[in-house]
Coordinates of C-alpha atoms in Angstrom, one line a residue:
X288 CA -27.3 173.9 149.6
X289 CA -23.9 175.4 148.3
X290 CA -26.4 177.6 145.5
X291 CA -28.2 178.4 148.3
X292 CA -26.0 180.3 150.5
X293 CA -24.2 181.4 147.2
X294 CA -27.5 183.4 147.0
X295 CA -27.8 184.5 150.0
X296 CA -24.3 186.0 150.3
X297 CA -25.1 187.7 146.5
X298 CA -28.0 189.3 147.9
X299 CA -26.5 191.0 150.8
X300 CA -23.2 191.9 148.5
X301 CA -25.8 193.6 146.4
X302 CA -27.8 195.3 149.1
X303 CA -24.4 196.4 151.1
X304 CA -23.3 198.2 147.2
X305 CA -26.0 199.8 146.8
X306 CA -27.1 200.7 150.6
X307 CA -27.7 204.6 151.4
X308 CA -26.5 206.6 153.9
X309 CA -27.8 209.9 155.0
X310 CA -26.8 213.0 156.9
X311 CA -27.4 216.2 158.0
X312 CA -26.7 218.9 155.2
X313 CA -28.1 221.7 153.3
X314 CA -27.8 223.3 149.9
X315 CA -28.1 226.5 148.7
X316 CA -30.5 228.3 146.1
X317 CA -30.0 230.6 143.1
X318 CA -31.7 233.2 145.5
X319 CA -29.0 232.4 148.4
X320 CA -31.5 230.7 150.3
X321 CA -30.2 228.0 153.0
X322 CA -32.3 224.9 152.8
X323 CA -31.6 222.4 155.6
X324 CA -31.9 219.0 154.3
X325 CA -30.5 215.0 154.2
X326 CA -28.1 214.6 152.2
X327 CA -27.7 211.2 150.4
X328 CA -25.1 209.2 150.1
X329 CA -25.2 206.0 147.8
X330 CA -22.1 203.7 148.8
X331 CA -21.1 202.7 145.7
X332 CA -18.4 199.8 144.5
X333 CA -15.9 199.9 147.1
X334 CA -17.3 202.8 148.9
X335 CA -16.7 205.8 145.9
X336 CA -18.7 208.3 145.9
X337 CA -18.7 211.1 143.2
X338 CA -20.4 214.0 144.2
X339 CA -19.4 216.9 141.2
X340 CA -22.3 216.1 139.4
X341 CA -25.5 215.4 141.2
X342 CA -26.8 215.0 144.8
X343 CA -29.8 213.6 146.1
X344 CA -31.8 214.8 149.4
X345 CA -34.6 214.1 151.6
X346 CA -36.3 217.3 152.5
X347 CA -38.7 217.0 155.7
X348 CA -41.5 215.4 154.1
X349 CA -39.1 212.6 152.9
X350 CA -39.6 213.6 149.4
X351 CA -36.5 212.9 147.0
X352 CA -35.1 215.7 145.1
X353 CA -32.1 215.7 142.8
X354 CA -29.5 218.8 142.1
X355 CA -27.0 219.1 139.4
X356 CA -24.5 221.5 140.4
X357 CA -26.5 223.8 137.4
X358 CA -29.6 223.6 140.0
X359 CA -28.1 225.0 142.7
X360 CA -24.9 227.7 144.1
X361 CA -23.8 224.5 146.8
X362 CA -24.8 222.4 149.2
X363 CA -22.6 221.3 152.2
X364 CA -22.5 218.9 155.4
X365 CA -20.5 218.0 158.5
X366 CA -19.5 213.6 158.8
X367 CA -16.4 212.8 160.8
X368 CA -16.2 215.7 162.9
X369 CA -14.9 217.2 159.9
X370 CA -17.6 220.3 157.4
X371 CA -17.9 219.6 153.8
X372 CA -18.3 222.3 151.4
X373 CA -19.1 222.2 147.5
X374 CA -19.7 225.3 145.4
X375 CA -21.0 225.1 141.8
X376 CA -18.2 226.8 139.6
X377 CA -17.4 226.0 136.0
X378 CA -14.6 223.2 134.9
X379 CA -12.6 223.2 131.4
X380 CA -15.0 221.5 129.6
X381 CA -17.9 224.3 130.1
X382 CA -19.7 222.8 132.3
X383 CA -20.2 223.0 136.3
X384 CA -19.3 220.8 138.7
X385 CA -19.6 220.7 142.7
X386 CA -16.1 221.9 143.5
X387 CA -14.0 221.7 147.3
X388 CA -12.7 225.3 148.2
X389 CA -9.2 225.4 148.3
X390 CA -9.0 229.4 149.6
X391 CA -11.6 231.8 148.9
X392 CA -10.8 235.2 148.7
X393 CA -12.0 239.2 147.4
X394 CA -9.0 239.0 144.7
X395 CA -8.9 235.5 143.7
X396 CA -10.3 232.0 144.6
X397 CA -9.4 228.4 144.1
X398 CA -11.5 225.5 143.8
X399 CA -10.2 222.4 142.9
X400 CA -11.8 218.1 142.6
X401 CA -10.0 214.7 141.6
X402 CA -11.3 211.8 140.0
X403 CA -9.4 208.7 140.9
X404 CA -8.9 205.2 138.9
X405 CA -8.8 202.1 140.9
X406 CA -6.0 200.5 138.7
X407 CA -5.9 196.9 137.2
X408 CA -3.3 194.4 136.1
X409 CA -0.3 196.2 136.5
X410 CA -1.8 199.6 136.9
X411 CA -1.2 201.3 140.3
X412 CA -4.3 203.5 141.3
X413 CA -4.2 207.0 140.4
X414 CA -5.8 210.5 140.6
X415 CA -5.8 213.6 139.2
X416 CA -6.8 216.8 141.2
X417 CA -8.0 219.8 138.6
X418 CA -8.1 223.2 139.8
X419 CA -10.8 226.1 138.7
X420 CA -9.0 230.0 139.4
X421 CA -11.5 232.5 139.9
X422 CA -12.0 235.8 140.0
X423 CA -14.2 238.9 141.3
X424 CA -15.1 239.3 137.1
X425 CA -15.4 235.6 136.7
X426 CA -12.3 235.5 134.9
X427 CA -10.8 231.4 135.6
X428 CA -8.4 229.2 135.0
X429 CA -8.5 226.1 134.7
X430 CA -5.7 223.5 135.5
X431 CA -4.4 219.8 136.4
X432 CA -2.4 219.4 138.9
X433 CA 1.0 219.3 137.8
X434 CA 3.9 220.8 138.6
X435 CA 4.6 221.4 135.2
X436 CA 6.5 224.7 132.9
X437 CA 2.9 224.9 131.2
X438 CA 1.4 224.9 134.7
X439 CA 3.7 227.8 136.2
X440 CA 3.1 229.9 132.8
X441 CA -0.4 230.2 132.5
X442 CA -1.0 230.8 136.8
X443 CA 2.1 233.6 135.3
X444 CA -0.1 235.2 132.6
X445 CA -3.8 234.7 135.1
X446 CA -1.8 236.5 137.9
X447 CA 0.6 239.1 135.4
X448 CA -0.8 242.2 137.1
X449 CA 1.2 241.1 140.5
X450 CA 4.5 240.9 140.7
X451 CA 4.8 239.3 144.6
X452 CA 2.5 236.6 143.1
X453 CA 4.7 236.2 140.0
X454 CA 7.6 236.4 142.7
X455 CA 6.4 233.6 144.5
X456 CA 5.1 231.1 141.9
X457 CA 8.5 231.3 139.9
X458 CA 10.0 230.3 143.4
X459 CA 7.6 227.6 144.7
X460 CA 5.7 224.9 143.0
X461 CA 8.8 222.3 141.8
X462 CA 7.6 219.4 144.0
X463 CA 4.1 217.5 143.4
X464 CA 3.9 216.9 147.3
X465 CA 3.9 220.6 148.4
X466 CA 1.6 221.9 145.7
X467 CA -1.3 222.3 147.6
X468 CA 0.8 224.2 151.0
X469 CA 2.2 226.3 147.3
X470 CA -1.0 227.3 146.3
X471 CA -2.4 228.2 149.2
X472 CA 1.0 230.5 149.8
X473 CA 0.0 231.8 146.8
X474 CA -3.8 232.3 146.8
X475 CA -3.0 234.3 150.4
X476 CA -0.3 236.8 148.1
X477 CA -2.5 237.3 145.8
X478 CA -5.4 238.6 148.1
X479 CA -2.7 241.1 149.9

């Protein structure tokens, strides 16, 4: 009897990790077309979910299709009362990824994702958040997110041509806990 309901609660452990959600979404074609869709979400261990590389979707005739962020420009969706946006942009590596928009603007954009580590042992859990600068002649740069000398320096020599932007990043970023308010501070200077 024990193996018994041992199995049963296995079963519906397995089912519940690998159960799939969907909402209402779309994505967006090479030729800027907006394609209405479900989006679909896989729960995975613990509920993670990384969406930078691939998404799934059921179009209308609940046919499956599957988009690397080199497939499509982005896709987006609305949970939680809250929109969702990802935009394919490049990362260090080469590659693309589906990347959050930080501020998007006609001088400069920032994009940014994290990747997270659930710790063991000792280990605390961590993430990393690594930002892609953009811009108008796909010029980027591509950071961690540290408030770091190196980090200051090279947003310095991306932004060298304005001196309020210069101004402002040798005066903010020092603490890890305002970098993002920082950015965006500086993102909005820089599309003056």
């Amino acid at each position: 009897m024990k193996q018994y309901i041992m199995t049963i609660i296995a079963v519906f452990t397995i089912m519940n990790i690998y159960a799939q959600t969907k909402t209402l979404g779309y994505y967006i074609t090479h030729e800027n077309d907006t394609v209405v869709t479900q989006i679909k979400f896989p729960n995975g261990l613990l509920g993670q979910n990384n969406f930078t590389n691939l998404i799934e979707v059921v179009d209308s005739s609940n046919a499956q299709k599957r988009f690397t962020p080199v497939d499509i420009k982005g896709y987006g969706y609305s949970a939680d009362g809250r929109k969702y946006v990802f935009l394919s942009k490049p990362v260090k590596d080469g590659s693309f990824r589906f990347l959050s928009p930080v501020f998007v603007g006609s001088k400069a954009s920032l994009y940014q994702y994290g990747t997270s580590t659930s710790g063991s042992g000792y280990a605390l859990p961590s993430q990393k958040i690594y930002y892609t600068f953009e811009k108008p002649d796909h010029r980027y740069l591509f950071l961690v997110g540290q408030t770091t000398k190196k980090f200051k320096n090279e947003l310095k020599e991306f932004f060298k041509d304005d001196p309020d932007v210069l101004q402002l990043i040798d005066e903010k970023l020092k603490y890890w806990l305002e970098m993002k308010k920082d950015l965006l501070e500086i993102m909005q200077t820089a599309n003056k």
